[in-house]
Short mmCIF file of C-alpha atoms in Angstrom, two decimals:
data_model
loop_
_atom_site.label_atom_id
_atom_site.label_comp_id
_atom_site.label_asym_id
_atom_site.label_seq_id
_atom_site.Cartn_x
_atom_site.Cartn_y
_atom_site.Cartn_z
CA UNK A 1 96.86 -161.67 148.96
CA UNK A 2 96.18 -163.96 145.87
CA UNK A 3 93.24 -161.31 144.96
CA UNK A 4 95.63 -158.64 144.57
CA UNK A 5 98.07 -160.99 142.96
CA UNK A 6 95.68 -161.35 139.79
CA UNK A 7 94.61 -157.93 139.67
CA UNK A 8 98.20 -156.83 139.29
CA UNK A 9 98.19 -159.70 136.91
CA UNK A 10 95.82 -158.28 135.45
CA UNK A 11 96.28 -154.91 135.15
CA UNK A 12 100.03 -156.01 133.29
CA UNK A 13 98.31 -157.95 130.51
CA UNK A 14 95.87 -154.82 129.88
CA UNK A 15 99.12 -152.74 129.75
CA UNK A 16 101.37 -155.19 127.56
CA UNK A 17 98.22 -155.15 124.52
CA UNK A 18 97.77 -151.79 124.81
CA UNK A 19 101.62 -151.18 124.58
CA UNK A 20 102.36 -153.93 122.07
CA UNK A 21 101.10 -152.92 117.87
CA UNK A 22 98.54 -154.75 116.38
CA UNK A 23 99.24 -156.38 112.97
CA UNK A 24 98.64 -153.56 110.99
CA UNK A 25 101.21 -151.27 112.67
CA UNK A 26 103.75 -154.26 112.58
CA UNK A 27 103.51 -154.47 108.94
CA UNK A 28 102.81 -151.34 108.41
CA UNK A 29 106.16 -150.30 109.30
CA UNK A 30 107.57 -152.94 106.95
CA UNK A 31 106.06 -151.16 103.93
CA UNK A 32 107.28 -147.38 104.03
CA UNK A 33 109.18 -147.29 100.63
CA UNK A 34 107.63 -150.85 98.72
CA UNK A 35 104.75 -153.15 98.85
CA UNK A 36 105.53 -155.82 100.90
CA UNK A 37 107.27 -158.65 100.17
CA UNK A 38 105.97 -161.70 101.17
CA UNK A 39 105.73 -165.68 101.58
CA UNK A 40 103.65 -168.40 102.36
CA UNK A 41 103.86 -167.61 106.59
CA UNK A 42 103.30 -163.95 105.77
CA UNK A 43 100.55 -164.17 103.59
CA UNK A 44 98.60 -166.17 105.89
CA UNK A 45 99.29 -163.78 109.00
CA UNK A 46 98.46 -160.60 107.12
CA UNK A 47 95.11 -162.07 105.31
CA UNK A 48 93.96 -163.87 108.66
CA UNK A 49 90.98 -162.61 110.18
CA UNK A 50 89.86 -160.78 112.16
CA UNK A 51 91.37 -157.81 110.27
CA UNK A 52 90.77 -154.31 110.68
CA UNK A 53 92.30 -153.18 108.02
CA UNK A 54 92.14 -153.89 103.65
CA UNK A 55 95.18 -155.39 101.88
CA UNK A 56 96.09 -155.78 98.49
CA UNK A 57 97.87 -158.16 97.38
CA UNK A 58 99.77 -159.14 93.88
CA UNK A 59 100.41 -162.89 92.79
CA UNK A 60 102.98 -163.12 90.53
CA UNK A 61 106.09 -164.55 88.75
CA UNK A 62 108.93 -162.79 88.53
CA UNK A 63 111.59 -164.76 87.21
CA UNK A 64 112.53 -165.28 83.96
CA UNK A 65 112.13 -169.10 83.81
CA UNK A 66 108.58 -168.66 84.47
CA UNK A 67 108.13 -166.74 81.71
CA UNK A 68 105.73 -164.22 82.57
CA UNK A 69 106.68 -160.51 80.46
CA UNK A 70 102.98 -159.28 81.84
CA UNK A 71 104.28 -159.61 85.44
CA UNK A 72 107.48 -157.95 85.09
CA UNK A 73 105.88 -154.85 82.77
CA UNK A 74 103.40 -155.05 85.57
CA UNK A 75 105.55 -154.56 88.58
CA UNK A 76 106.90 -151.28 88.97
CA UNK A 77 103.28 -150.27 88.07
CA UNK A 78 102.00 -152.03 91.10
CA UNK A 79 105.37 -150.82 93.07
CA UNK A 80 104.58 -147.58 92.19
CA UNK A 81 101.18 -147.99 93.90
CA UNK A 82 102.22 -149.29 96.88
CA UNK A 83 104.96 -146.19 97.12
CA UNK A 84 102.27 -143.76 96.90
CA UNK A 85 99.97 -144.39 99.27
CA UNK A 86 103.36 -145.18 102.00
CA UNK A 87 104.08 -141.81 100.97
CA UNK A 88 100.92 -139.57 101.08
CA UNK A 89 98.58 -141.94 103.92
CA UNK A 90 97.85 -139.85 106.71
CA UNK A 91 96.08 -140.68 110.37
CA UNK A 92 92.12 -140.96 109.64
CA UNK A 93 92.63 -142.49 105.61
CA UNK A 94 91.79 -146.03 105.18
CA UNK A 95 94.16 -148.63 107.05
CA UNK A 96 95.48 -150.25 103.82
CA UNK A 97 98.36 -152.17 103.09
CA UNK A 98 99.85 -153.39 99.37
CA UNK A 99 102.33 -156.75 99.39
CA UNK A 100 103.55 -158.95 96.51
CA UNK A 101 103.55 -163.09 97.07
CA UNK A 102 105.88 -163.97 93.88
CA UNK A 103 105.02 -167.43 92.93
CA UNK A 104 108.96 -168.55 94.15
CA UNK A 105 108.12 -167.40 97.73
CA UNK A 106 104.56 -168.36 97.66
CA UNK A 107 104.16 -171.90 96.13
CA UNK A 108 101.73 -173.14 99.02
CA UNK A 109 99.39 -170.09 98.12
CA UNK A 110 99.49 -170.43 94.48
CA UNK A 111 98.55 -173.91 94.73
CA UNK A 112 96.10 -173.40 98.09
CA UNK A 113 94.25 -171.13 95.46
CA UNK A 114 94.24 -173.25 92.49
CA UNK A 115 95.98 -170.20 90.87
CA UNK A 116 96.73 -171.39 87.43
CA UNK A 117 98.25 -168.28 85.64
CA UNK A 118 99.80 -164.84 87.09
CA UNK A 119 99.66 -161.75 87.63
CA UNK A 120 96.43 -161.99 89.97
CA UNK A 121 95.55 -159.69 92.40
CA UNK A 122 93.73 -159.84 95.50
CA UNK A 123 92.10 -157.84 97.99
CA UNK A 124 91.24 -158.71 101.30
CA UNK A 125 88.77 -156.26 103.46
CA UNK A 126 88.42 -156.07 106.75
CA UNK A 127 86.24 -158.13 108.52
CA UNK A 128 86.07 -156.22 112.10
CA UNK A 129 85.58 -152.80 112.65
CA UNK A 130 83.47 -149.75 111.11
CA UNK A 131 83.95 -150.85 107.57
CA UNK A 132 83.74 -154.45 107.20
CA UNK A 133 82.19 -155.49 103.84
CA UNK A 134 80.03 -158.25 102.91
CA UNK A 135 81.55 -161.71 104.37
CA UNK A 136 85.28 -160.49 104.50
CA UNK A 137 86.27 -162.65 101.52
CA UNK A 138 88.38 -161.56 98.91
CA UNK A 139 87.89 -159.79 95.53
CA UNK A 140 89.83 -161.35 92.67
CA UNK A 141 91.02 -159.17 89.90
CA UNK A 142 92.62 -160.69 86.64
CA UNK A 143 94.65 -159.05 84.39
CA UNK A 144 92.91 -160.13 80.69
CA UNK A 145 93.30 -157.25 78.97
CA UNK A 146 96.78 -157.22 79.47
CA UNK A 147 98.65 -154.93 81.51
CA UNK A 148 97.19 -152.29 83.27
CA UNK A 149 99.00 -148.67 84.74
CA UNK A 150 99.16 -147.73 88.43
CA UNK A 151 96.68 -145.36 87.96
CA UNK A 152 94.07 -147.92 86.70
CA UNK A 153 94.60 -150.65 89.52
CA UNK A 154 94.73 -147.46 92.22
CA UNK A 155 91.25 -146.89 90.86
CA UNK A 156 90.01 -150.30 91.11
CA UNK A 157 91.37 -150.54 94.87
CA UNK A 158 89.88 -147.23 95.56
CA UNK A 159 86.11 -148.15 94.71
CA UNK A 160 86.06 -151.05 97.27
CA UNK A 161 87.57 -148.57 100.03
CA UNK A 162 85.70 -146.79 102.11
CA UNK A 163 84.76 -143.03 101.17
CA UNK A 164 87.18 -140.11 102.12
CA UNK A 165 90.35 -138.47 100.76
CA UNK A 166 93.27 -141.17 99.19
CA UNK A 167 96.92 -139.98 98.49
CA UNK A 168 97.16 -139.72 94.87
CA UNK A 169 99.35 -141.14 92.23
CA UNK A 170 103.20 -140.15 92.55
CA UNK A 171 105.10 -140.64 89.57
CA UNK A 172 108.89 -139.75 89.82
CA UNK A 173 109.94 -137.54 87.42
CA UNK A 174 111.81 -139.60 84.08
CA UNK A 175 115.21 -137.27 83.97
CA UNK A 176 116.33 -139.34 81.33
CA UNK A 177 113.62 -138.10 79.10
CA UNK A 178 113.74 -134.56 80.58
CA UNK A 179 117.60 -134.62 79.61
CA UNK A 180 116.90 -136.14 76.31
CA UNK A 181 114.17 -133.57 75.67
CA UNK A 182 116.37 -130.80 76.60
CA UNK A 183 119.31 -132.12 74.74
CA UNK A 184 117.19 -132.38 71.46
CA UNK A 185 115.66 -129.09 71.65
CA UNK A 186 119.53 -127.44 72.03
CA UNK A 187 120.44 -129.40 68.95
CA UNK A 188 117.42 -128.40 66.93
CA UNK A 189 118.09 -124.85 67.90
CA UNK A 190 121.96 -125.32 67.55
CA UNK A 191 121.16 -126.94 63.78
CA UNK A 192 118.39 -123.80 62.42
CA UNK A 193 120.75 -121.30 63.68
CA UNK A 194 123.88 -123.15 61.69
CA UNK A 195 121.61 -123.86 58.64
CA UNK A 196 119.47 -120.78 58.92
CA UNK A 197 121.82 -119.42 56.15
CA UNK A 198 121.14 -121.96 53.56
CA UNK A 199 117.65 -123.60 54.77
CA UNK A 200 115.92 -120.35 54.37
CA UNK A 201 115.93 -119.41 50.68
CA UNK A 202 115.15 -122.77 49.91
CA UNK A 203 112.17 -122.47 52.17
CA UNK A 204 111.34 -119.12 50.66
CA UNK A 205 111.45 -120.31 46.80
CA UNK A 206 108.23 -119.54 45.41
CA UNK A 207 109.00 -122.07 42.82
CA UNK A 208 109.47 -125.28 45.03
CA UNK A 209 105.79 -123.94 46.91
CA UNK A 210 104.86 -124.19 43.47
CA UNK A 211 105.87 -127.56 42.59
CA UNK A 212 104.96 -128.98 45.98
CA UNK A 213 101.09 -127.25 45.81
CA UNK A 214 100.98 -129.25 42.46
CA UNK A 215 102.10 -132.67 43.35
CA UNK A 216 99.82 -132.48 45.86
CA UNK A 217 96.95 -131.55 43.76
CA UNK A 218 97.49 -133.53 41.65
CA UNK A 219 97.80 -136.52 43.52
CA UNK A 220 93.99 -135.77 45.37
CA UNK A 221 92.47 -134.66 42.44
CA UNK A 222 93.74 -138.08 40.34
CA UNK A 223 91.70 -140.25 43.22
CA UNK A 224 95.29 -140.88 45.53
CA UNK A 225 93.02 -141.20 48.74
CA UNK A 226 89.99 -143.30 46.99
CA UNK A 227 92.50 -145.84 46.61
CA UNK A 228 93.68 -145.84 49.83
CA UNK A 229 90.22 -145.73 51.86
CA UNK A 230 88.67 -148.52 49.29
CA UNK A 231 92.04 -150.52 48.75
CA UNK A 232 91.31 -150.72 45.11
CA UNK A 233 93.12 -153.45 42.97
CA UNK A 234 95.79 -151.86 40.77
CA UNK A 235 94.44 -153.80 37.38
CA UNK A 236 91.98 -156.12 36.47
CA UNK A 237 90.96 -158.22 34.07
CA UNK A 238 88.62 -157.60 30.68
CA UNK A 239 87.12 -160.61 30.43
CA UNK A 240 88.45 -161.34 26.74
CA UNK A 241 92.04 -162.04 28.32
CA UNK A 242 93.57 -158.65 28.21
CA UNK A 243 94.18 -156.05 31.13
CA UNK A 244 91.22 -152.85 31.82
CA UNK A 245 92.96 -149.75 32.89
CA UNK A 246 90.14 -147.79 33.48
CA UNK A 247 87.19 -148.81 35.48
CA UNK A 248 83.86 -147.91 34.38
CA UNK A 249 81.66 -146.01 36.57
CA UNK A 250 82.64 -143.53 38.71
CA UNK A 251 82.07 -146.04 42.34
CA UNK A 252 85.02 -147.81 40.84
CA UNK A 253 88.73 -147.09 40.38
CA UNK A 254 91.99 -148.94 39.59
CA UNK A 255 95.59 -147.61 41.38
CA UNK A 256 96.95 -147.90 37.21
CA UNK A 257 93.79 -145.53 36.21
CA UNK A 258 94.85 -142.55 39.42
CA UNK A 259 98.82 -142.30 37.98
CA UNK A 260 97.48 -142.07 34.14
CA UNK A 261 94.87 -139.39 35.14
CA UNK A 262 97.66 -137.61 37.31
CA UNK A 263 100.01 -138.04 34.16
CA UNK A 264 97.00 -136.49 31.67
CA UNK A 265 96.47 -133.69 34.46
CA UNK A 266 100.22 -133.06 34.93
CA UNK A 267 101.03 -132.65 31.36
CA UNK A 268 98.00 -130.17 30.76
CA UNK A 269 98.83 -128.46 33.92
CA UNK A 270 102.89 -128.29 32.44
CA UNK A 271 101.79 -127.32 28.71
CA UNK A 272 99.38 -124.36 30.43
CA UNK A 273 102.38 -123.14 32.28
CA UNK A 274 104.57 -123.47 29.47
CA UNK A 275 102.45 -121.18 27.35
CA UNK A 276 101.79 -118.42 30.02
CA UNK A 277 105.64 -118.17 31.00
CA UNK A 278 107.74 -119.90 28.95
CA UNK A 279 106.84 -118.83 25.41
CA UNK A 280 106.42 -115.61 25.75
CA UNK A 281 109.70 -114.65 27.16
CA UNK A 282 111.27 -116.31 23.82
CA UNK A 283 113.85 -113.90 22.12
CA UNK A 284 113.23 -115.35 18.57
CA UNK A 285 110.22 -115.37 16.83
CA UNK A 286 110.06 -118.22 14.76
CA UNK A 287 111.06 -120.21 17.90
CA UNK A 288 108.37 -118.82 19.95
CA UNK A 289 105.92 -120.09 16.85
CA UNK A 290 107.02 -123.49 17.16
CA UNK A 291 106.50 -123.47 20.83
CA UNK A 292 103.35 -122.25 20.60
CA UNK A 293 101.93 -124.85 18.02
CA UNK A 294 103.83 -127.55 19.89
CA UNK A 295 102.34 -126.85 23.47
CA UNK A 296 98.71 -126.00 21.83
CA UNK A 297 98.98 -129.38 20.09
CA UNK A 298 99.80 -131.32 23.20
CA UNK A 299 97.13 -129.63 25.53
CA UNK A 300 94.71 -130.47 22.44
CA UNK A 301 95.91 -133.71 22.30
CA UNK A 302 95.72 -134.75 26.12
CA UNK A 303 92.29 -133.12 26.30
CA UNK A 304 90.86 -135.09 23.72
CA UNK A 305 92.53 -138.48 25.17
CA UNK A 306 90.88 -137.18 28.79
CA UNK A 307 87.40 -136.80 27.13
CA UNK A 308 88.11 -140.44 26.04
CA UNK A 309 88.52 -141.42 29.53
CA UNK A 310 86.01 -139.24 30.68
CA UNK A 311 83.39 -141.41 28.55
CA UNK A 312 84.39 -144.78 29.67
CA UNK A 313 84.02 -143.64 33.18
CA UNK A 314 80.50 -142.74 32.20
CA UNK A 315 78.98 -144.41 29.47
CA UNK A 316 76.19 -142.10 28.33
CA UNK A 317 78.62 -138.90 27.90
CA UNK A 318 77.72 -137.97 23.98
CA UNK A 319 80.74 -135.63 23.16
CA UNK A 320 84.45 -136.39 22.34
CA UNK A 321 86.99 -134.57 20.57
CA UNK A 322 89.80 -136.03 18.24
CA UNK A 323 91.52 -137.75 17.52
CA UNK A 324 90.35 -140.04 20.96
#
């Protein structure tokens, strides 16, 4: 009588483990739309061995009176993670789990583990089963350069899981920026169309191509880029007290010597211009004289002061032209 008394016994105790889930199913069901949220009680249940199953964990501080702004840019990263795999696991993937021990909930821990800043993340693999690595102990990972995106932690995670297919990344889509997108594109549209009208012969005005092609060439040609790559000085010194405008050689360059040689250049480029269109559509004669010897004489003029510059920018140049 007592022998069949245990094995009934016996046979209810096989029935109530194989009926009852195991830790990972218990808190597995906890974690369907977030990482888990846990304390000190949890923390120790879930990392206890023997585990067959990997867990990642995230130490932080949320609140604002710990002042932490990595944690909190960090955390719907790491929620975000911990969505994605509740959402694309399937039977035969890795058992994993994701939870978050905020330093509030978890003082015990944070102090158990000498933790001295935060965010810190942990994970714990199994220590029973097919894929049990090393001792079981857990792999620290710090946050020191700054913080990171879901899909760079996922990656980390991944290379310490076994091999085989992993859900991937779900980001939600941002309708906020879709909207705003949308919304900016309709008035961009909505403005050409209005302004179509009075934008477009302005666009198509040979002249302001004109002027625009120039300002630009002449600010390249005058050295505008030199100074910016080299971070020239705008002036310097002489020596004898006085200021140098013009640096000698031609490694060297002031930002005062690029807008005089853009000036010279300019003015030639204006007087050239003025001679091939301007003059000759002059009614009067004598007029168109006096234009002529008046442009002529300032193209002469800046040449011979651009010579002048020419040969203190390089010192063995034998020609000039007067009066420079």
């Amino acid at each position: 009588m007592i022998f069949f008394i245990w094995i009934q016994l016996a046979l209810f105790c096989a029935a109530a483990k194989q009926n009852s889930p195991d830790r990972f199913e218990q808190f597995q069901a906890k974690s369907l739309t977030a990482p888990l949220k846990l304390d000190d009680a949890a923390y120790e249940q879930l990392t206890a061995p023997p585990r067959n199953y990997s867990i990642a964990i995230l130490l932080t501080a949320l609140e604002a009176r710990f002042g932490c702004q990595l944690c909190r840019d960090f955390q719907p990263e790491w929620d975000l993670v911990g969505k994605s795999w509740a959402r694309g696991a399937k039977s035969g993937q890795p058992r994993m789990l994701y939870g978050t021990l905020d330093f509030a909930d978890g003082k015990g821990t944070f102090q158990k583990l000498m933790l001295q800043t935060a965010p810190v993340m942990m994970f714990f693999p199994p220590t029973i089963g097919p894929h049990v690595q090393g001792d079981g102990q857990p792999i620290r990972y710090d946050f020191t350069t700054g913080s990171q995106t879901a899909d760079q932690i996922y990656d980390w995670i991944n290379r310490h899981l076994p091999p085989g297919p992993k859900p991937p990344i779900y980001r939600p889509l941002n309708y906020f920026r879709i909207i705003g997108g949308t919304t900016a594109a309709l008035g961009l549209v909505t403005f050409f169309s209005v302004a179509s009208p009075y934008v477009i012969p302005i666009i198509q005005n040979r002249n302001l191509w004109a002027a625009i092609s120039l300002i630009i060439i002449l600010l390249f040609t005058s050295g505008h880029m030199y100074n910016h790559i080299r971070k020239v000085p705008y002036v310097a010194g002489d020596g004898r007290g006085g200021i140098s405008y013009f640096a000698g050689g031609f490694s060297n360059q002031f930002g005062l010597e690029t807008q005089i040689v853009a000036a010279m250049y300019a003015t030639l480029s204006f007087a050239t211009i003025a001679l091939a269109f301007r003059v000759p559509r002059m009614a009067d004669p004598k007029q168109q004289q006096i234009a002529v010897f008046v442009w002529a004489g300032v193209v002469f003029g800046m040449y011979s002061f651009l010579l002048s510059v020419f040969r203190v920018k390089n010192g063995g140049y034998p020609f000039h032209l007067p009066p420079f």
